[in-house]
């Protein structure tokens, strides 16, 4: 089974071959930290977390880097609005981002580098571009000379002439050509700045990723990701910067997620229909949102609505119930016999089905179908009166293995729920009636272990917690 991924650069699904066997270097463009993240931002965050988790289940050692843009025009404007400094603003929203993504079950990145911690590397990168004539200074600004990079437009599949039509002509006599983009911006009075060979200023947006990718991961990386709106101009510019300096491809595979819409409309500030992750998780379980995100292929648009969330919630409940039931039965089951090979074969087939789908460009909706096949088998098995602990454990192990990739299950505490206790008491009474003393004792021991005391009363058995 080989992994195939759709590469935006070649517009084809390609076999994934890492640069170094067994290792994956991936970089995903992170947020500008001037606001709380909204549910649309959740899509790349969750999808690339799943990519990383899946690669890890395939025994790859993954280095996962995602940056914070902690200084730019939006940051400066917002800091002014709130009457705080840019670093203060960044601190607040970096923490908010980290809290939000943790709530969504996203694993910590290997590193979250920030622009302000990499200014020297950024300046060095720009200096190298100037040195090679790929960049020029103009009154304290530095611009990238797009006409010199003959492959400009290769990622977004446009040539320079086509690009010219798309660009709003700005009255900016500093640029040689309208497609040229800023690498270093001269500071206006009162703005945050760093000293540079071109005077006081700050980095443009695109250059930070080129500098950080090279510093933390190297000249060529395996996977570079982000939302599809980043293809142009951001990623196109990153390629132009990096490849002009290094002469090597910046990334072998470029992955872009499609957009999340709300009620079939684009989410936008002007429509006022954005929903923050932190507000959403007050209404629904974060796992439901994760499941919902993974219920569509990442390259297809996904529509967020009450209806689609409800469906996700119901579907996830079926998986969670099977998981809880397996655990519940396992607590009191004994290993009665060897399990049949029919069952192990079936479980292996379902596991393969899951991997096949994930290997097909991370087809999570089809991989989830394999999870439901497992749930159906587990439910069938659970209908039996006598269950074997070994088989229950196999079902559980497989569900947990899938969940290492998907991260959609809630872990319950070890504590027994009231209804579980009552169910066990009924089972114990029945076991005694049928003179199954071993089972009755087993249940009594389990309850004692969990701190539940039984008392025989004329009205029947009463129970209480220690
Ligand atoms: P931004 O909010 O523009 O800083 O975007 C941060 C990340 O979220 C980028 O990878 C964007 O492509 C992505 N993103 C923003 N809005 C959406 C959306 N509605 N659906 C999917 N991804 C989005
Ligand atoms: Zn970037």
XYZ file of C-alpha atoms and ligand atoms in Angstrom:
490
model
C 0.000 0.000 0.000
C 1.500 3.278 -1.004
C 0.360 6.717 -0.024
C -0.681 8.955 -2.884
C -1.270 12.664 -2.437
C -2.661 15.338 -4.693
C 0.066 17.855 -5.400
C -1.180 21.354 -6.250
C 2.103 21.976 -8.071
C 1.678 19.169 -10.604
C -2.133 19.003 -10.397
C -1.871 15.219 -10.058
C -2.042 12.541 -7.421
C 1.485 11.315 -6.871
C 3.103 8.579 -4.864
C 4.447 10.038 -1.638
C 8.179 9.439 -1.344
C 9.837 11.285 1.543
C 13.257 12.852 1.083
C 14.658 10.766 3.900
C 13.156 7.302 4.355
C 10.977 7.063 7.439
C 10.954 10.838 8.051
C 8.577 13.585 7.006
C 9.247 17.290 7.221
C 6.075 19.305 6.994
C 5.243 22.970 7.305
C 1.762 24.466 7.516
C 1.250 28.228 7.368
C -0.224 29.374 10.641
C -2.392 32.307 11.702
C -1.798 35.997 11.990
C -2.417 36.371 15.685
C -4.640 39.438 15.867
C -7.918 37.688 16.540
C -9.524 34.475 17.801
C -9.663 31.752 15.178
C -12.941 30.992 13.442
C -14.393 27.680 12.337
C -12.938 28.098 8.818
C -9.431 28.329 10.269
C -10.262 25.063 11.995
C -10.223 23.243 8.669
C -6.486 23.379 7.911
C -5.723 22.998 11.613
C -7.721 19.758 11.874
C -6.941 18.376 8.433
C -3.160 18.764 8.680
C -3.259 17.377 12.222
C -4.907 14.280 10.757
C -2.273 14.077 7.994
C 0.438 14.244 10.607
C -1.258 11.702 12.890
C -1.826 9.305 10.005
C 1.813 9.539 8.892
C 2.808 8.779 12.474
C 0.622 5.669 12.524
C 2.500 4.644 9.382
C 5.678 4.850 11.473
C 7.025 8.047 9.957
C 8.884 10.370 12.254
C 7.165 13.677 11.492
C 8.593 17.120 12.127
C 5.564 19.409 12.050
C 6.166 23.144 11.992
C 3.482 25.800 11.946
C 4.304 29.477 12.387
C 2.745 32.508 13.990
C 2.684 35.781 12.049
C 3.129 38.051 15.033
C 3.841 41.301 13.214
C 2.209 42.731 10.065
C -0.160 45.523 9.030
C -3.217 43.856 10.578
C -1.381 43.321 13.843
C -0.253 46.946 13.931
C -3.765 48.270 13.224
C -5.419 45.992 15.775
C -2.852 46.830 18.461
C -3.553 50.509 17.864
C -7.291 49.919 18.096
C -6.939 48.095 21.402
C -4.261 50.464 22.683
C -1.802 47.651 23.367
C 1.630 46.928 21.924
C 2.058 44.494 19.058
C 3.889 41.954 21.304
C 1.086 42.192 23.892
C -1.508 41.571 21.210
C 0.484 38.607 19.878
C 0.860 37.097 23.337
C -2.898 37.142 23.927
C -3.850 35.588 20.609
C -1.036 33.045 20.464
C -2.255 31.692 23.790
C -5.856 31.790 22.555
C -4.868 29.869 19.417
C -2.981 27.233 21.396
C -5.939 26.829 23.780
C -8.444 26.559 20.928
C -6.527 23.961 18.968
C -5.901 21.920 22.095
C -9.655 21.864 22.689
C -9.988 20.508 19.150
C -7.683 17.618 20.019
C -4.892 18.893 17.772
C -1.485 17.563 18.731
C 1.216 20.086 19.595
C 3.403 21.100 16.683
C 7.062 20.188 16.914
C 7.665 23.937 16.932
C 5.680 27.171 16.487
C 8.261 29.702 15.282
C 7.362 33.391 15.253
C 8.367 36.168 12.901
C 9.693 38.399 15.660
C 12.048 35.648 16.807
C 13.458 35.231 13.290
C 14.123 38.767 12.109
C 17.835 38.170 11.534
C 17.160 35.074 9.409
C 14.580 37.059 7.431
C 17.014 39.932 6.852
C 19.692 37.452 5.744
C 17.235 35.871 3.325
C 16.293 39.216 1.807
C 19.965 40.207 1.588
C 20.678 37.008 -0.362
C 17.859 37.869 -2.785
C 19.201 41.411 -3.246
C 22.673 40.014 -3.776
C 21.378 37.726 -6.543
C 19.432 40.573 -8.121
C 16.084 38.934 -7.332
C 15.199 41.866 -5.095
C 15.691 45.618 -5.126
C 15.502 48.401 -2.624
C 13.227 51.361 -3.200
C 13.138 54.133 -0.619
C 13.443 51.909 2.419
C 11.220 49.130 1.046
C 12.595 46.008 -0.584
C 10.655 44.275 -3.381
C 10.934 40.931 -5.094
C 11.643 41.210 -8.824
C 9.099 38.710 -10.170
C 10.224 39.164 -13.791
C 13.537 37.545 -12.905
C 12.010 34.346 -11.569
C 10.945 32.646 -14.772
C 8.829 30.053 -12.971
C 6.699 32.622 -11.149
C 3.101 31.390 -11.389
C 3.913 27.669 -11.587
C 2.021 26.730 -8.407
C -1.154 28.630 -9.179
C -0.801 27.740 -12.869
C -0.761 31.246 -14.281
C 1.870 33.088 -16.265
C 3.094 36.588 -15.638
C 0.919 38.169 -18.329
C -2.205 36.529 -16.908
C -1.206 37.690 -13.484
C -0.884 41.232 -14.683
C -4.597 41.328 -15.527
C -5.570 40.117 -12.094
C -3.630 42.684 -10.181
C -5.170 45.869 -8.955
C -2.924 48.604 -10.233
C -1.720 50.446 -7.201
C -0.303 53.892 -7.380
C 3.079 52.846 -6.163
C 5.989 54.170 -8.086
C 8.398 52.271 -5.910
C 7.677 48.963 -7.658
C 9.249 48.136 -11.006
C 6.243 46.029 -11.883
C 2.789 45.568 -10.307
C 3.404 41.830 -9.619
C 6.461 42.581 -7.518
C 5.787 42.003 -3.853
C 7.220 43.478 -0.710
C 9.939 41.710 1.268
C 10.782 44.515 3.686
C 8.579 47.459 4.581
C 9.945 50.758 5.802
C 8.407 51.677 9.171
C 6.063 54.639 9.359
C 6.557 56.948 12.334
C 5.462 55.274 15.548
C 5.324 51.749 14.097
C 7.219 48.786 15.506
C 10.528 48.333 13.637
C 13.829 46.506 13.399
C 17.080 47.860 11.992
C 18.159 46.462 8.656
C 20.588 47.265 5.816
C 17.653 49.129 4.220
C 16.768 51.157 7.280
C 14.156 50.675 9.997
C 11.251 48.467 9.051
C 9.600 45.073 9.281
C 9.288 41.981 7.076
C 6.600 41.567 4.429
C 4.339 38.566 4.892
C 5.670 35.948 2.450
C 9.330 36.107 3.373
C 8.830 34.770 6.915
C 7.856 31.297 5.707
C 10.811 31.032 3.322
C 13.173 32.003 6.134
C 11.582 29.729 8.743
C 11.227 26.705 6.486
C 14.913 26.893 5.584
C 15.999 27.483 9.164
C 13.928 24.794 10.838
C 13.480 22.176 8.112
C 16.025 22.739 5.353
C 16.145 23.752 1.696
C 13.599 21.229 0.467
C 10.802 19.844 2.610
C 8.319 17.044 2.017
C 4.930 18.659 2.576
C 3.897 22.298 2.580
C 0.282 22.992 3.453
C -2.405 25.574 4.002
C -5.834 26.664 2.856
C -6.399 27.011 -0.886
C -6.437 30.814 -0.707
C -2.764 30.644 0.198
C -1.817 29.105 -3.162
C -1.661 32.577 -4.648
C -0.040 34.844 -3.809
C 1.442 33.514 -0.570
C 2.814 30.139 -1.601
C 3.717 31.326 -5.085
C 5.846 34.030 -3.473
C 7.387 31.584 -1.001
C 8.497 29.414 -3.937
C 9.918 32.414 -5.801
C 11.912 33.518 -2.757
C 13.229 30.137 -1.676
C 13.998 28.677 -5.073
C 15.775 31.849 -6.206
C 18.111 31.570 -3.226
C 18.596 27.798 -2.920
C 18.134 26.639 -6.515
C 16.127 23.662 -5.167
C 12.404 22.928 -4.973
C 10.982 24.399 -1.782
C 8.614 21.478 -1.161
C 7.967 18.215 -2.967
C 4.236 18.116 -2.214
C 1.957 21.148 -1.910
C -1.372 20.384 -0.209
C -4.279 22.808 0.028
C -7.604 22.396 1.773
C -10.817 23.764 0.274
C -12.977 26.243 2.136
C -15.573 25.843 4.806
C -18.779 27.746 4.064
C -21.617 28.642 6.390
C -25.148 27.888 5.224
C -23.756 27.717 1.681
C -22.306 31.184 1.904
C -18.725 32.250 2.074
C -17.719 33.131 5.574
C -16.631 36.725 5.686
C -16.345 39.678 7.947
C -18.692 41.751 5.781
C -21.441 39.108 6.006
C -20.836 38.914 9.735
C -21.366 35.154 9.678
C -18.066 34.044 11.185
C -18.237 31.746 14.220
C -15.333 31.487 16.614
C -14.068 28.055 17.607
C -14.238 29.060 21.266
C -17.934 29.930 20.926
C -18.760 26.812 18.962
C -17.301 24.447 21.548
C -19.626 25.913 24.150
C -22.510 24.553 22.051
C -21.178 21.257 20.750
C -18.543 18.703 21.685
C -15.224 19.496 19.960
C -15.133 15.894 18.749
C -18.352 16.515 16.795
C -16.727 19.442 15.016
C -13.659 17.319 14.223
C -15.849 14.523 12.910
C -17.817 17.009 10.825
C -14.576 18.409 9.324
C -13.410 14.936 8.376
C -16.746 13.925 6.890
C -15.820 15.627 3.594
C -12.715 15.204 1.504
C -10.315 18.034 2.252
C -10.249 19.208 -1.375
C -14.024 19.591 -1.484
C -15.869 22.569 -0.060
C -17.695 21.792 3.164
C -20.892 23.397 4.325
C -21.437 24.214 7.973
C -25.080 24.245 9.060
C -27.195 23.105 11.996
C -28.310 20.185 9.889
C -24.800 19.025 8.950
C -23.643 19.325 12.558
C -26.634 17.325 13.747
C -25.799 14.583 11.266
C -22.199 14.568 12.420
C -23.313 14.395 16.023
C -25.621 11.415 15.391
C -23.026 9.551 13.368
C -20.315 10.113 15.939
C -22.641 8.974 18.711
C -22.928 5.561 17.033
C -19.153 5.194 17.108
C -18.856 6.476 20.665
C -21.637 4.170 21.876
C -19.967 1.125 20.391
C -16.709 2.179 22.010
C -18.315 2.725 25.422
C -20.231 -0.548 25.204
C -17.098 -2.481 24.357
C -15.317 -0.964 27.329
C -18.241 -1.578 29.598
C -18.527 -5.231 28.673
C -14.784 -5.698 28.861
C -14.818 -4.569 32.477
C -16.628 -7.744 33.488
C -15.845 -10.206 30.710
C -13.382 -13.030 31.040
C -11.181 -14.558 28.413
C -13.122 -17.687 27.680
C -11.477 -19.184 24.647
C -9.277 -18.520 21.698
C -10.941 -16.200 19.253
C -11.889 -17.397 15.834
C -9.776 -16.517 12.847
C -12.907 -15.310 10.990
C -13.001 -12.407 13.387
C -9.314 -11.539 13.192
C -9.466 -11.770 9.395
C -12.457 -9.464 9.269
C -10.780 -6.927 11.546
C -7.618 -7.022 9.449
C -9.689 -6.419 6.300
C -11.372 -3.405 7.892
C -7.997 -2.016 9.019
C -6.689 -2.381 5.455
C -9.766 -0.680 4.080
C -9.128 2.296 6.387
C -5.490 2.572 5.301
C -6.395 2.193 1.619
C -8.712 5.176 1.882
C -6.277 7.299 3.839
C -3.586 6.361 1.327
C -5.800 7.689 -1.419
C -5.033 11.356 -0.809
C -6.321 11.278 2.764
C -9.861 10.314 1.895
C -11.256 10.705 5.405
C -14.974 10.298 4.530
C -14.287 6.867 3.041
C -11.939 5.958 5.877
C -14.802 6.763 8.260
C -16.897 4.188 6.376
C -14.360 1.592 7.524
C -14.861 2.801 11.100
C -18.603 2.210 10.701
C -17.941 -1.282 9.356
C -16.003 -1.978 12.518
C -18.803 -0.521 14.641
C -21.343 -2.756 12.880
C -19.205 -5.852 13.579
C -18.721 -4.810 17.195
C -22.438 -4.243 17.723
C -23.221 -7.647 16.275
C -20.686 -9.233 18.578
C -22.025 -7.366 21.595
C -25.484 -8.823 21.020
C -24.168 -12.198 22.131
C -24.900 -13.169 25.671
C -21.417 -14.470 26.359
C -18.597 -12.361 25.110
C -14.900 -13.052 25.139
C -12.584 -10.464 26.653
C -9.944 -11.184 24.025
C -12.350 -10.355 21.215
C -13.610 -7.223 22.966
C -10.048 -6.064 23.399
C -9.371 -6.619 19.691
C -12.355 -4.460 18.721
C -11.271 -1.798 21.160
C -7.665 -1.838 19.966
C -8.797 -1.399 16.381
C -11.132 1.474 17.212
C -8.373 3.145 19.185
C -5.950 2.637 16.310
C -8.351 4.435 13.959
C -8.766 7.143 16.541
C -5.041 7.792 16.666
C -5.549 9.230 13.200
C -8.999 10.771 13.571
C -9.071 11.933 17.211
C -12.865 11.780 17.495
C -13.500 9.614 20.558
C -14.116 10.909 24.054
C -12.388 9.015 26.813
C -14.652 8.303 29.699
C -13.398 8.167 33.228
C -12.908 4.784 34.827
C -15.834 5.450 37.082
C -18.941 3.356 36.499
C -22.089 5.254 35.617
C -25.211 4.683 37.726
C -26.942 2.825 34.934
C -23.880 0.630 34.416
C -23.930 -0.279 38.085
C -27.618 -1.107 37.965
C -27.087 -3.221 34.864
C -24.318 -5.139 36.606
C -26.507 -5.758 39.658
C -29.244 -7.205 37.467
C -26.703 -9.386 35.687
C -25.370 -10.580 39.048
C -28.825 -11.481 40.321
C -29.487 -13.421 37.142
C -26.146 -15.171 37.339
C -26.951 -16.300 40.869
C -30.369 -17.541 39.806
C -28.771 -19.619 37.087
C -26.129 -20.755 39.586
C -23.341 -19.115 37.622
C -21.437 -18.378 40.815
C -18.201 -17.533 39.042
C -19.818 -14.725 37.090
C -21.704 -13.453 40.135
C -18.447 -13.283 42.108
C -16.680 -11.587 39.228
C -19.282 -8.818 39.201
C -19.154 -8.445 42.972
C -15.339 -8.106 42.810
C -15.534 -5.528 40.055
C -18.047 -3.438 41.992
C -15.919 -3.631 45.140
C -12.881 -2.577 43.162
C -14.784 0.453 41.857
C -15.845 1.379 45.372
C -19.485 0.257 45.072
C -21.064 -1.474 48.076
C -24.068 -3.747 47.829
C -26.600 -4.253 50.564
C -29.376 -6.854 50.644
C -32.627 -5.272 51.775
C -36.208 -6.582 51.829
C -36.853 -4.274 48.840
C -33.993 -5.832 46.894
C -30.388 -4.914 46.459
C -29.319 -1.369 47.284
C -25.984 0.102 46.288
C -23.909 3.021 47.364
C -20.552 4.526 46.488
C -17.756 4.533 49.019
P -6.387 33.571 7.920
O -7.580 33.655 8.766
O -6.607 34.196 6.575
O -5.119 34.018 8.599
O -6.158 32.017 7.575
C -5.479 31.071 8.370
C -5.623 29.713 7.689
O -7.015 29.343 7.644
C -5.170 29.680 6.230
O -4.585 28.407 5.950
C -6.452 29.862 5.453
O -6.364 29.320 4.169
C -7.417 29.077 6.307
N -8.826 29.499 6.165
C -9.333 30.729 6.383
N -10.677 30.740 6.167
C -11.021 29.471 5.825
C -12.261 28.822 5.486
N -13.424 29.472 5.493
N -12.219 27.512 5.182
C -11.059 26.822 5.200
N -9.866 27.359 5.512
C -9.837 28.668 5.817
Zn 3.458 30.641 4.654
